[in-house]
Amino acid sequence: MNKKNSMKPTHIEHLGIAVNSLNEAIPFFEKVLGLECYSVEEVADQKVKTAFFKVGQTKIELLEATAPESSIAKFIEKKGQGVHHVAFAVEGVQKALDFVAEQGVTLIDKAPRKGAEGLNIAFLHPRSTCGILMELCENPNK
């Protein structure tokens, strides 16, 4: 593959984990794993409340649905709590979306939108990504 025309993630930005309740899940990550929850944030337009932990350079994002019609509520209803998505940091989300679309990948988002922590985000459909929901992230302040 021509690397000049490819998407090259810089690192795994975070792992998204769907949970029934942040109030129940956060103590496990803090008391058992010894991690510190450094941020809890609601992303109203995505109908989700998030909690973040850092493990080295990678973050863990816990996701709790705030409405029954949210994608997290539907995910938990179908599959139960667990790993929801893998997020890759990229430089230029739109450029990455354009590239993967040219490769035949089905996009959930055709353009970036605002996500937690002020990141620009976009999702790739699992039917095109080996069954894994993938998120592309970019920090607009970098």
mmCIF file of N, CA and C in Angstrom:
data_model
loop_
_atom_site.group_PDB
_atom_site.id
_atom_site.type_symbol
_atom_site.label_atom_id
_atom_site.label_comp_id
_atom_site.label_asym_id
_atom_site.label_seq_id
_atom_site.Cartn_x
_atom_site.Cartn_y
_atom_site.Cartn_z
ATOM 1 N N MET A 1 0.849 -1.189 0.000
ATOM 2 C CA MET A 1 0.000 0.000 0.000
ATOM 3 C C MET A 1 0.884 1.238 0.000
ATOM 4 N N ASN A 2 0.511 2.221 -0.753
ATOM 5 C CA ASN A 2 1.232 3.491 -0.802
ATOM 6 C C ASN A 2 0.984 4.249 0.490
ATOM 7 N N LYS A 3 2.027 4.406 1.305
ATOM 8 C CA LYS A 3 1.866 5.030 2.621
ATOM 9 C C LYS A 3 1.498 6.507 2.529
ATOM 10 N N LYS A 4 1.856 7.174 1.444
ATOM 11 C CA LYS A 4 1.501 8.584 1.296
ATOM 12 C C LYS A 4 -0.008 8.771 1.196
ATOM 13 N N ASN A 5 -0.680 7.784 0.642
ATOM 14 C CA ASN A 5 -2.120 7.885 0.456
ATOM 15 C C ASN A 5 -2.890 7.037 1.466
ATOM 16 N N SER A 6 -2.278 6.759 2.603
ATOM 17 C CA SER A 6 -2.959 5.943 3.596
ATOM 18 C C SER A 6 -3.243 6.756 4.858
ATOM 19 N N MET A 7 -4.145 6.222 5.653
ATOM 20 C CA MET A 7 -4.427 6.814 6.947
ATOM 21 C C MET A 7 -3.422 6.211 7.910
ATOM 22 N N LYS A 8 -2.773 7.025 8.716
ATOM 23 C CA LYS A 8 -1.794 6.487 9.644
ATOM 24 C C LYS A 8 -2.114 6.966 11.053
ATOM 25 N N PRO A 9 -2.774 6.122 11.857
ATOM 26 C CA PRO A 9 -3.048 6.507 13.240
ATOM 27 C C PRO A 9 -1.741 6.726 14.001
ATOM 28 N N THR A 10 -1.747 7.705 14.891
ATOM 29 C CA THR A 10 -0.552 7.971 15.687
ATOM 30 C C THR A 10 -0.518 7.125 16.951
ATOM 31 N N HIS A 11 -1.699 6.767 17.469
ATOM 32 C CA HIS A 11 -1.790 5.912 18.658
ATOM 33 C C HIS A 11 -3.256 5.565 18.906
ATOM 34 N N ILE A 12 -3.469 4.617 19.820
ATOM 35 C CA ILE A 12 -4.839 4.338 20.249
ATOM 36 C C ILE A 12 -5.208 5.452 21.209
ATOM 37 N N GLU A 13 -6.197 6.247 20.842
ATOM 38 C CA GLU A 13 -6.607 7.391 21.664
ATOM 39 C C GLU A 13 -7.342 6.907 22.909
ATOM 40 N N HIS A 14 -8.287 5.989 22.703
ATOM 41 C CA HIS A 14 -8.978 5.403 23.853
ATOM 42 C C HIS A 14 -9.721 4.129 23.459
ATOM 43 N N LEU A 15 -10.091 3.379 24.481
ATOM 44 C CA LEU A 15 -10.980 2.240 24.332
ATOM 45 C C LEU A 15 -12.300 2.642 24.964
ATOM 46 N N GLY A 16 -13.382 2.527 24.224
ATOM 47 C CA GLY A 16 -14.710 2.859 24.734
ATOM 48 C C GLY A 16 -15.372 1.624 25.301
ATOM 49 N N ILE A 17 -15.839 1.715 26.546
ATOM 50 C CA ILE A 17 -16.474 0.587 27.210
ATOM 51 C C ILE A 17 -17.878 1.001 27.643
ATOM 52 N N ALA A 18 -18.875 0.292 27.142
ATOM 53 C CA ALA A 18 -20.272 0.568 27.492
ATOM 54 C C ALA A 18 -20.572 -0.041 28.859
ATOM 55 N N VAL A 19 -21.155 0.765 29.749
ATOM 56 C CA VAL A 19 -21.517 0.297 31.093
ATOM 57 C C VAL A 19 -22.947 0.707 31.409
ATOM 58 N N ASN A 20 -23.574 -0.054 32.305
ATOM 59 C CA ASN A 20 -24.926 0.297 32.735
ATOM 60 C C ASN A 20 -24.928 1.566 33.575
ATOM 61 N N SER A 21 -23.906 1.716 34.414
ATOM 62 C CA SER A 21 -23.883 2.821 35.360
ATOM 63 C C SER A 21 -22.452 3.261 35.639
ATOM 64 N N LEU A 22 -22.169 4.533 35.439
ATOM 65 C CA LEU A 22 -20.848 5.062 35.798
ATOM 66 C C LEU A 22 -20.626 4.954 37.301
ATOM 67 N N ASN A 23 -21.690 5.198 38.086
ATOM 68 C CA ASN A 23 -21.563 5.131 39.543
ATOM 69 C C ASN A 23 -21.156 3.747 40.021
ATOM 70 N N GLU A 24 -21.545 2.718 39.286
ATOM 71 C CA GLU A 24 -21.152 1.356 39.640
ATOM 72 C C GLU A 24 -19.799 0.979 39.044
ATOM 73 N N ALA A 25 -19.489 1.469 37.859
ATOM 74 C CA ALA A 25 -18.263 1.070 37.161
ATOM 75 C C ALA A 25 -17.021 1.825 37.639
ATOM 76 N N ILE A 26 -17.149 3.112 37.919
ATOM 77 C CA ILE A 26 -15.986 3.918 38.312
ATOM 78 C C ILE A 26 -15.263 3.328 39.525
ATOM 79 N N PRO A 27 -15.978 2.909 40.593
ATOM 80 C CA PRO A 27 -15.261 2.346 41.744
ATOM 81 C C PRO A 27 -14.393 1.130 41.404
ATOM 82 N N PHE A 28 -14.825 0.291 40.459
ATOM 83 C CA PHE A 28 -14.004 -0.850 40.054
ATOM 84 C C PHE A 28 -12.681 -0.365 39.474
ATOM 85 N N PHE A 29 -12.756 0.571 38.548
ATOM 86 C CA PHE A 29 -11.540 1.057 37.895
ATOM 87 C C PHE A 29 -10.624 1.776 38.884
ATOM 88 N N GLU A 30 -11.217 2.481 39.861
ATOM 89 C CA GLU A 30 -10.404 3.198 40.842
ATOM 90 C C GLU A 30 -9.867 2.276 41.932
ATOM 91 N N LYS A 31 -10.745 1.489 42.562
ATOM 92 C CA LYS A 31 -10.341 0.691 43.725
ATOM 93 C C LYS A 31 -9.618 -0.585 43.342
ATOM 94 N N VAL A 32 -10.073 -1.266 42.310
ATOM 95 C CA VAL A 32 -9.464 -2.543 41.938
ATOM 96 C C VAL A 32 -8.259 -2.340 41.023
ATOM 97 N N LEU A 33 -8.414 -1.501 39.986
ATOM 98 C CA LEU A 33 -7.319 -1.297 39.036
ATOM 99 C C LEU A 33 -6.366 -0.179 39.460
ATOM 100 N N GLY A 34 -6.778 0.636 40.437
ATOM 101 C CA GLY A 34 -5.912 1.712 40.913
ATOM 102 C C GLY A 34 -5.791 2.886 39.961
ATOM 103 N N LEU A 35 -6.765 3.039 39.064
ATOM 104 C CA LEU A 35 -6.755 4.159 38.121
ATOM 105 C C LEU A 35 -7.534 5.330 38.706
ATOM 106 N N GLU A 36 -7.257 6.513 38.196
ATOM 107 C CA GLU A 36 -7.959 7.708 38.666
ATOM 108 C C GLU A 36 -8.892 8.227 37.585
ATOM 109 N N CYS A 37 -10.148 8.395 37.958
ATOM 110 C CA CYS A 37 -11.098 9.008 37.030
ATOM 111 C C CYS A 37 -10.803 10.498 37.021
ATOM 112 N N TYR A 38 -10.337 11.018 35.890
ATOM 113 C CA TYR A 38 -9.944 12.422 35.838
ATOM 114 C C TYR A 38 -11.003 13.320 35.202
ATOM 115 N N SER A 39 -12.050 12.723 34.637
ATOM 116 C CA SER A 39 -13.065 13.556 33.988
ATOM 117 C C SER A 39 -14.366 12.781 33.829
ATOM 118 N N VAL A 40 -15.468 13.436 34.161
ATOM 119 C CA VAL A 40 -16.810 12.915 33.867
ATOM 120 C C VAL A 40 -17.497 14.006 33.073
ATOM 121 N N GLU A 41 -18.097 13.632 31.946
ATOM 122 C CA GLU A 41 -18.661 14.625 31.030
ATOM 123 C C GLU A 41 -19.894 14.054 30.348
ATOM 124 N N GLU A 42 -20.899 14.887 30.168
ATOM 125 C CA GLU A 42 -22.068 14.480 29.394
ATOM 126 C C GLU A 42 -21.945 15.062 27.995
ATOM 127 N N VAL A 43 -22.184 14.212 27.000
ATOM 128 C CA VAL A 43 -22.222 14.660 25.608
ATOM 129 C C VAL A 43 -23.686 14.533 25.199
ATOM 130 N N ALA A 44 -24.417 15.619 25.379
ATOM 131 C CA ALA A 44 -25.876 15.609 25.246
ATOM 132 C C ALA A 44 -26.349 15.155 23.865
ATOM 133 N N ASP A 45 -25.710 15.627 22.794
ATOM 134 C CA ASP A 45 -26.193 15.275 21.456
ATOM 135 C C ASP A 45 -25.965 13.796 21.133
ATOM 136 N N GLN A 46 -25.084 13.125 21.875
ATOM 137 C CA GLN A 46 -24.876 11.687 21.679
ATOM 138 C C GLN A 46 -25.604 10.862 22.733
ATOM 139 N N LYS A 47 -26.308 11.557 23.639
ATOM 140 C CA LYS A 47 -27.092 10.896 24.699
ATOM 141 C C LYS A 47 -26.229 9.927 25.504
ATOM 142 N N VAL A 48 -25.081 10.448 25.962
ATOM 143 C CA VAL A 48 -24.128 9.626 26.691
ATOM 144 C C VAL A 48 -23.418 10.454 27.758
ATOM 145 N N LYS A 49 -23.072 9.785 28.845
ATOM 146 C CA LYS A 49 -22.251 10.363 29.890
ATOM 147 C C LYS A 49 -20.967 9.543 29.916
ATOM 148 N N THR A 50 -19.817 10.208 29.981
ATOM 149 C CA THR A 50 -18.535 9.526 29.898
ATOM 150 C C THR A 50 -17.702 9.737 31.158
ATOM 151 N N ALA A 51 -16.827 8.791 31.423
ATOM 152 C CA ALA A 51 -15.830 8.916 32.487
ATOM 153 C C ALA A 51 -14.509 8.447 31.895
ATOM 154 N N PHE A 52 -13.442 9.194 32.164
ATOM 155 C CA PHE A 52 -12.134 8.888 31.564
ATOM 156 C C PHE A 52 -11.089 8.517 32.599
ATOM 157 N N PHE A 53 -10.253 7.554 32.204
ATOM 158 C CA PHE A 53 -9.111 7.092 32.990
ATOM 159 C C PHE A 53 -7.924 7.038 32.039
ATOM 160 N N LYS A 54 -6.714 7.184 32.566
ATOM 161 C CA LYS A 54 -5.519 7.062 31.739
ATOM 162 C C LYS A 54 -4.715 5.847 32.149
ATOM 163 N N VAL A 55 -4.266 5.097 31.149
ATOM 164 C CA VAL A 55 -3.360 3.973 31.353
ATOM 165 C C VAL A 55 -2.200 4.211 30.393
ATOM 166 N N GLY A 56 -1.093 4.719 30.895
ATOM 167 C CA GLY A 56 0.003 5.122 30.013
ATOM 168 C C GLY A 56 -0.483 6.238 29.110
ATOM 169 N N GLN A 57 -0.267 6.100 27.818
ATOM 170 C CA GLN A 57 -0.704 7.122 26.855
ATOM 171 C C GLN A 57 -2.159 6.924 26.441
ATOM 172 N N THR A 58 -2.715 5.749 26.718
ATOM 173 C CA THR A 58 -4.063 5.414 26.261
ATOM 174 C C THR A 58 -5.098 5.719 27.335
ATOM 175 N N LYS A 59 -6.260 6.129 26.891
ATOM 176 C CA LYS A 59 -7.358 6.402 27.812
ATOM 177 C C LYS A 59 -8.400 5.294 27.715
ATOM 178 N N ILE A 60 -9.115 5.129 28.809
ATOM 179 C CA ILE A 60 -10.295 4.276 28.836
ATOM 180 C C ILE A 60 -11.477 5.210 29.026
ATOM 181 N N GLU A 61 -12.476 5.076 28.165
ATOM 182 C CA GLU A 61 -13.679 5.890 28.237
ATOM 183 C C GLU A 61 -14.843 4.978 28.592
ATOM 184 N N LEU A 62 -15.411 5.192 29.777
ATOM 185 C CA LEU A 62 -16.633 4.473 30.136
ATOM 186 C C LEU A 62 -17.803 5.265 29.589
ATOM 187 N N LEU A 63 -18.791 4.581 29.035
ATOM 188 C CA LEU A 63 -19.934 5.226 28.395
ATOM 189 C C LEU A 63 -21.230 4.732 29.026
ATOM 190 N N GLU A 64 -22.012 5.651 29.559
ATOM 191 C CA GLU A 64 -23.325 5.333 30.123
ATOM 192 C C GLU A 64 -24.389 6.054 29.307
ATOM 193 N N ALA A 65 -25.411 5.335 28.894
ATOM 194 C CA ALA A 65 -26.504 5.939 28.128
ATOM 195 C C ALA A 65 -27.287 6.901 29.017
ATOM 196 N N THR A 66 -27.711 8.019 28.435
ATOM 197 C CA THR A 66 -28.577 8.960 29.154
ATOM 198 C C THR A 66 -29.995 8.938 28.616
ATOM 199 N N ALA A 67 -30.241 8.106 27.608
ATOM 200 C CA ALA A 67 -31.584 7.963 27.020
ATOM 201 C C ALA A 67 -31.706 6.566 26.433
ATOM 202 N N PRO A 68 -32.908 5.978 26.491
ATOM 203 C CA PRO A 68 -33.081 4.610 25.981
ATOM 204 C C PRO A 68 -32.811 4.468 24.481
ATOM 205 N N GLU A 69 -32.935 5.559 23.723
ATOM 206 C CA GLU A 69 -32.708 5.473 22.272
ATOM 207 C C GLU A 69 -31.252 5.727 21.880
ATOM 208 N N SER A 70 -30.370 5.924 22.853
ATOM 209 C CA SER A 70 -28.960 6.186 22.529
ATOM 210 C C SER A 70 -28.296 4.926 21.984
ATOM 211 N N SER A 71 -27.217 5.127 21.236
ATOM 212 C CA SER A 71 -26.496 3.977 20.672
ATOM 213 C C SER A 71 -25.901 3.108 21.781
ATOM 214 N N ILE A 72 -25.534 3.688 22.900
ATOM 215 C CA ILE A 72 -24.977 2.902 24.013
ATOM 216 C C ILE A 72 -26.066 2.027 24.637
ATOM 217 N N ALA A 73 -27.254 2.573 24.827
ATOM 218 C CA ALA A 73 -28.361 1.776 25.376
ATOM 219 C C ALA A 73 -28.683 0.610 24.449
ATOM 220 N N LYS A 74 -28.706 0.873 23.145
ATOM 221 C CA LYS A 74 -28.996 -0.183 22.171
ATOM 222 C C LYS A 74 -27.898 -1.244 22.171
ATOM 223 N N PHE A 75 -26.644 -0.793 22.288
ATOM 224 C CA PHE A 75 -25.516 -1.725 22.332
ATOM 225 C C PHE A 75 -25.637 -2.652 23.541
ATOM 226 N N ILE A 76 -25.876 -2.084 24.725
ATOM 227 C CA ILE A 76 -25.983 -2.884 25.949
ATOM 228 C C ILE A 76 -27.169 -3.833 25.874
ATOM 229 N N GLU A 77 -28.280 -3.363 25.307
ATOM 230 C CA GLU A 77 -29.457 -4.218 25.162
ATOM 231 C C GLU A 77 -29.146 -5.436 24.288
ATOM 232 N N LYS A 78 -28.368 -5.211 23.240
ATOM 233 C CA LYS A 78 -28.052 -6.273 22.286
ATOM 234 C C LYS A 78 -26.904 -7.176 22.758
ATOM 235 N N LYS A 79 -25.840 -6.555 23.311
ATOM 236 C CA LYS A 79 -24.616 -7.310 23.598
ATOM 237 C C LYS A 79 -24.201 -7.315 25.063
ATOM 238 N N GLY A 80 -24.853 -6.504 25.896
ATOM 239 C CA GLY A 80 -24.440 -6.393 27.289
ATOM 240 C C GLY A 80 -23.288 -5.406 27.433
ATOM 241 N N GLN A 81 -22.864 -5.203 28.665
ATOM 242 C CA GLN A 81 -21.749 -4.297 28.925
ATOM 243 C C GLN A 81 -20.476 -4.862 28.294
ATOM 244 N N GLY A 82 -19.577 -3.977 27.895
ATOM 245 C CA GLY A 82 -18.302 -4.445 27.362
ATOM 246 C C GLY A 82 -17.680 -3.451 26.408
ATOM 247 N N VAL A 83 -16.625 -3.900 25.746
ATOM 248 C CA VAL A 83 -15.896 -3.029 24.826
ATOM 249 C C VAL A 83 -16.839 -2.619 23.701
ATOM 250 N N HIS A 84 -16.976 -1.321 23.520
ATOM 251 C CA HIS A 84 -17.882 -0.754 22.522
ATOM 252 C C HIS A 84 -17.128 -0.345 21.262
ATOM 253 N N HIS A 85 -15.971 0.324 21.434
ATOM 254 C CA HIS A 85 -15.214 0.778 20.267
ATOM 255 C C HIS A 85 -13.740 0.988 20.592
ATOM 256 N N VAL A 86 -12.944 1.037 19.530
ATOM 257 C CA VAL A 86 -11.536 1.386 19.616
ATOM 258 C C VAL A 86 -11.386 2.703 18.874
ATOM 259 N N ALA A 87 -10.746 3.676 19.534
ATOM 260 C CA ALA A 87 -10.568 4.999 18.927
ATOM 261 C C ALA A 87 -9.099 5.215 18.582
ATOM 262 N N PHE A 88 -8.863 5.600 17.349
ATOM 263 C CA PHE A 88 -7.515 5.882 16.870
ATOM 264 C C PHE A 88 -7.332 7.387 16.687
ATOM 265 N N ALA A 89 -6.205 7.904 17.162
ATOM 266 C CA ALA A 89 -5.860 9.304 16.928
ATOM 267 C C ALA A 89 -5.278 9.421 15.524
ATOM 268 N N VAL A 90 -5.771 10.402 14.789
ATOM 269 C CA VAL A 90 -5.269 10.659 13.436
ATOM 270 C C VAL A 90 -5.056 12.151 13.272
ATOM 271 N N GLU A 91 -4.257 12.499 12.299
ATOM 272 C CA GLU A 91 -4.100 13.900 11.943
ATOM 273 C C GLU A 91 -5.002 14.159 10.745
ATOM 274 N N GLY A 92 -6.079 14.907 10.972
ATOM 275 C CA GLY A 92 -7.025 15.201 9.902
ATOM 276 C C GLY A 92 -8.102 14.141 9.767
ATOM 277 N N VAL A 93 -9.144 14.246 10.579
ATOM 278 C CA VAL A 93 -10.223 13.260 10.535
ATOM 279 C C VAL A 93 -10.896 13.252 9.164
ATOM 280 N N GLN A 94 -11.176 14.410 8.598
ATOM 281 C CA GLN A 94 -11.851 14.443 7.295
ATOM 282 C C GLN A 94 -11.013 13.781 6.222
ATOM 283 N N LYS A 95 -9.716 14.046 6.226
ATOM 284 C CA LYS A 95 -8.817 13.429 5.249
ATOM 285 C C LYS A 95 -8.821 11.904 5.426
ATOM 286 N N ALA A 96 -8.806 11.444 6.681
ATOM 287 C CA ALA A 96 -8.846 10.002 6.962
ATOM 288 C C ALA A 96 -10.168 9.397 6.498
ATOM 289 N N LEU A 97 -11.282 10.103 6.744
ATOM 290 C CA LEU A 97 -12.589 9.616 6.284
ATOM 291 C C LEU A 97 -12.626 9.493 4.767
ATOM 292 N N ASP A 98 -12.113 10.506 4.091
ATOM 293 C CA ASP A 98 -12.092 10.483 2.627
ATOM 294 C C ASP A 98 -11.284 9.284 2.122
ATOM 295 N N PHE A 99 -10.132 9.040 2.764
ATOM 296 C CA PHE A 99 -9.283 7.930 2.342
ATOM 297 C C PHE A 99 -9.975 6.587 2.552
ATOM 298 N N VAL A 100 -10.524 6.355 3.754
ATOM 299 C CA VAL A 100 -11.137 5.048 4.015
ATOM 300 C C VAL A 100 -12.373 4.837 3.155
ATOM 301 N N ALA A 101 -13.113 5.915 2.867
ATOM 302 C CA ALA A 101 -14.275 5.800 1.974
ATOM 303 C C ALA A 101 -13.829 5.357 0.581
ATOM 304 N N GLU A 102 -12.697 5.888 0.111
ATOM 305 C CA GLU A 102 -12.147 5.479 -1.186
ATOM 306 C C GLU A 102 -11.769 4.000 -1.187
ATOM 307 N N GLN A 103 -11.478 3.457 -0.011
ATOM 308 C CA GLN A 103 -11.112 2.038 0.121
ATOM 309 C C GLN A 103 -12.337 1.143 0.261
ATOM 310 N N GLY A 104 -13.536 1.745 0.234
ATOM 311 C CA GLY A 104 -14.766 0.972 0.309
ATOM 312 C C GLY A 104 -15.300 0.769 1.716
ATOM 313 N N VAL A 105 -14.738 1.464 2.699
ATOM 314 C CA VAL A 105 -15.201 1.352 4.082
ATOM 315 C C VAL A 105 -16.519 2.105 4.240
ATOM 316 N N THR A 106 -17.477 1.492 4.921
ATOM 317 C CA THR A 106 -18.757 2.147 5.195
ATOM 318 C C THR A 106 -18.577 3.111 6.364
ATOM 319 N N LEU A 107 -18.958 4.355 6.138
ATOM 320 C CA LEU A 107 -18.823 5.389 7.163
ATOM 321 C C LEU A 107 -20.133 5.551 7.923
ATOM 322 N N ILE A 108 -20.034 5.708 9.222
ATOM 323 C CA ILE A 108 -21.194 6.117 10.011
ATOM 324 C C ILE A 108 -21.298 7.633 9.944
ATOM 325 N N ASP A 109 -20.145 8.295 10.034
ATOM 326 C CA ASP A 109 -20.080 9.757 9.930
ATOM 327 C C ASP A 109 -19.316 10.133 8.668
ATOM 328 N N LYS A 110 -19.945 10.922 7.805
ATOM 329 C CA LYS A 110 -19.276 11.377 6.589
ATOM 330 C C LYS A 110 -18.420 12.616 6.839
ATOM 331 N N ALA A 111 -18.641 13.243 7.991
ATOM 332 C CA ALA A 111 -17.858 14.424 8.388
ATOM 333 C C ALA A 111 -17.640 14.356 9.898
ATOM 334 N N PRO A 112 -16.549 14.940 10.373
ATOM 335 C CA PRO A 112 -16.286 14.929 11.814
ATOM 336 C C PRO A 112 -17.343 15.700 12.591
ATOM 337 N N ARG A 113 -17.532 15.283 13.853
ATOM 338 C CA ARG A 113 -18.416 15.996 14.775
ATOM 339 C C ARG A 113 -17.697 16.122 16.106
ATOM 340 N N LYS A 114 -18.248 16.899 16.998
ATOM 341 C CA LYS A 114 -17.634 17.108 18.313
ATOM 342 C C LYS A 114 -17.935 15.932 19.223
ATOM 343 N N GLY A 115 -16.910 15.471 19.918
ATOM 344 C CA GLY A 115 -17.063 14.392 20.881
ATOM 345 C C GLY A 115 -16.599 14.842 22.251
ATOM 346 N N ALA A 116 -16.490 13.900 23.154
ATOM 347 C CA ALA A 116 -16.022 14.190 24.511
ATOM 348 C C ALA A 116 -14.611 14.767 24.451
ATOM 349 N N GLU A 117 -14.275 15.524 25.458
ATOM 350 C CA GLU A 117 -12.974 16.174 25.604
ATOM 351 C C GLU A 117 -12.655 17.133 24.455
ATOM 352 N N GLY A 118 -13.686 17.577 23.723
ATOM 353 C CA GLY A 118 -13.484 18.549 22.651
ATOM 354 C C GLY A 118 -12.849 17.983 21.395
ATOM 355 N N LEU A 119 -12.765 16.673 21.289
ATOM 356 C CA LEU A 119 -12.152 16.065 20.113
ATOM 357 C C LEU A 119 -13.094 16.110 18.918
ATOM 358 N N ASN A 120 -12.522 16.173 17.723
ATOM 359 C CA ASN A 120 -13.278 15.965 16.492
ATOM 360 C C ASN A 120 -13.273 14.456 16.264
ATOM 361 N N ILE A 121 -14.455 13.877 16.057
ATOM 362 C CA ILE A 121 -14.569 12.424 15.958
ATOM 363 C C ILE A 121 -15.414 12.007 14.755
ATOM 364 N N ALA A 122 -15.231 10.756 14.349
ATOM 365 C CA ALA A 122 -16.070 10.142 13.315
ATOM 366 C C ALA A 122 -15.952 8.638 13.467
ATOM 367 N N PHE A 123 -17.040 7.931 13.168
ATOM 368 C CA PHE A 123 -17.066 6.474 13.328
ATOM 369 C C PHE A 123 -17.110 5.761 11.987
ATOM 370 N N LEU A 124 -16.472 4.575 11.967
ATOM 371 C CA LEU A 124 -16.481 3.684 10.815
ATOM 372 C C LEU A 124 -17.359 2.489 11.174
ATOM 373 N N HIS A 125 -18.158 2.031 10.227
ATOM 374 C CA HIS A 125 -19.112 0.953 10.507
ATOM 375 C C HIS A 125 -18.398 -0.387 10.687
ATOM 376 N N PRO A 126 -18.787 -1.149 11.722
ATOM 377 C CA PRO A 126 -18.137 -2.439 11.990
ATOM 378 C C PRO A 126 -18.222 -3.448 10.851
ATOM 379 N N ARG A 127 -19.220 -3.338 9.971
ATOM 380 C CA ARG A 127 -19.317 -4.311 8.876
ATOM 381 C C ARG A 127 -18.139 -4.170 7.900
ATOM 382 N N SER A 128 -17.451 -3.023 7.961
ATOM 383 C CA SER A 128 -16.299 -2.795 7.084
ATOM 384 C C SER A 128 -14.970 -2.888 7.817
ATOM 385 N N THR A 129 -15.012 -3.110 9.137
ATOM 386 C CA THR A 129 -13.785 -3.036 9.939
ATOM 387 C C THR A 129 -13.601 -4.277 10.810
ATOM 388 N N CYS A 130 -13.801 -5.429 10.221
ATOM 389 C CA CYS A 130 -13.599 -6.712 10.919
ATOM 390 C C CYS A 130 -14.476 -6.844 12.151
ATOM 391 N N GLY A 131 -15.665 -6.239 12.131
ATOM 392 C CA GLY A 131 -16.608 -6.367 13.232
ATOM 393 C C GLY A 131 -16.342 -5.451 14.416
ATOM 394 N N ILE A 132 -15.407 -4.521 14.276
ATOM 395 C CA ILE A 132 -15.054 -3.609 15.368
ATOM 396 C C ILE A 132 -15.529 -2.207 15.025
ATOM 397 N N LEU A 133 -16.313 -1.607 15.930
ATOM 398 C CA LEU A 133 -16.681 -0.205 15.749
ATOM 399 C C LEU A 133 -15.417 0.611 15.974
ATOM 400 N N MET A 134 -15.020 1.386 14.973
ATOM 401 C CA MET A 134 -13.805 2.194 15.074
ATOM 402 C C MET A 134 -14.160 3.670 15.034
ATOM 403 N N GLU A 135 -13.457 4.416 15.874
ATOM 404 C CA GLU A 135 -13.626 5.862 15.956
ATOM 405 C C GLU A 135 -12.300 6.497 15.552
ATOM 406 N N LEU A 136 -12.390 7.544 14.755
ATOM 407 C CA LEU A 136 -11.219 8.340 14.416
ATOM 408 C C LEU A 136 -11.319 9.632 15.212
ATOM 409 N N CYS A 137 -10.229 10.035 15.861
ATOM 410 C CA CYS A 137 -10.221 11.209 16.732
ATOM 411 C C CYS A 137 -9.097 12.146 16.361
ATOM 412 N N GLU A 138 -9.368 13.426 16.554
ATOM 413 C CA GLU A 138 -8.350 14.444 16.316
ATOM 414 C C GLU A 138 -8.542 15.554 17.346
ATOM 415 N N ASN A 139 -7.457 15.939 17.976
ATOM 416 C CA ASN A 139 -7.498 17.061 18.904
ATOM 417 C C ASN A 139 -7.352 18.340 18.077
ATOM 418 N N PRO A 140 -8.384 19.175 18.006
ATOM 419 C CA PRO A 140 -8.302 20.372 17.163
ATOM 420 C C PRO A 140 -7.318 21.411 17.707
ATOM 421 N N ASN A 141 -6.860 21.225 18.940
ATOM 422 C CA ASN A 141 -5.924 22.184 19.549
ATOM 423 C C ASN A 141 -4.475 21.820 19.342
ATOM 424 N N LYS A 142 -4.224 20.757 18.566
ATOM 425 C CA LYS A 142 -2.827 20.347 18.323
ATOM 426 C C LYS A 142 -2.398 20.746 16.944
#
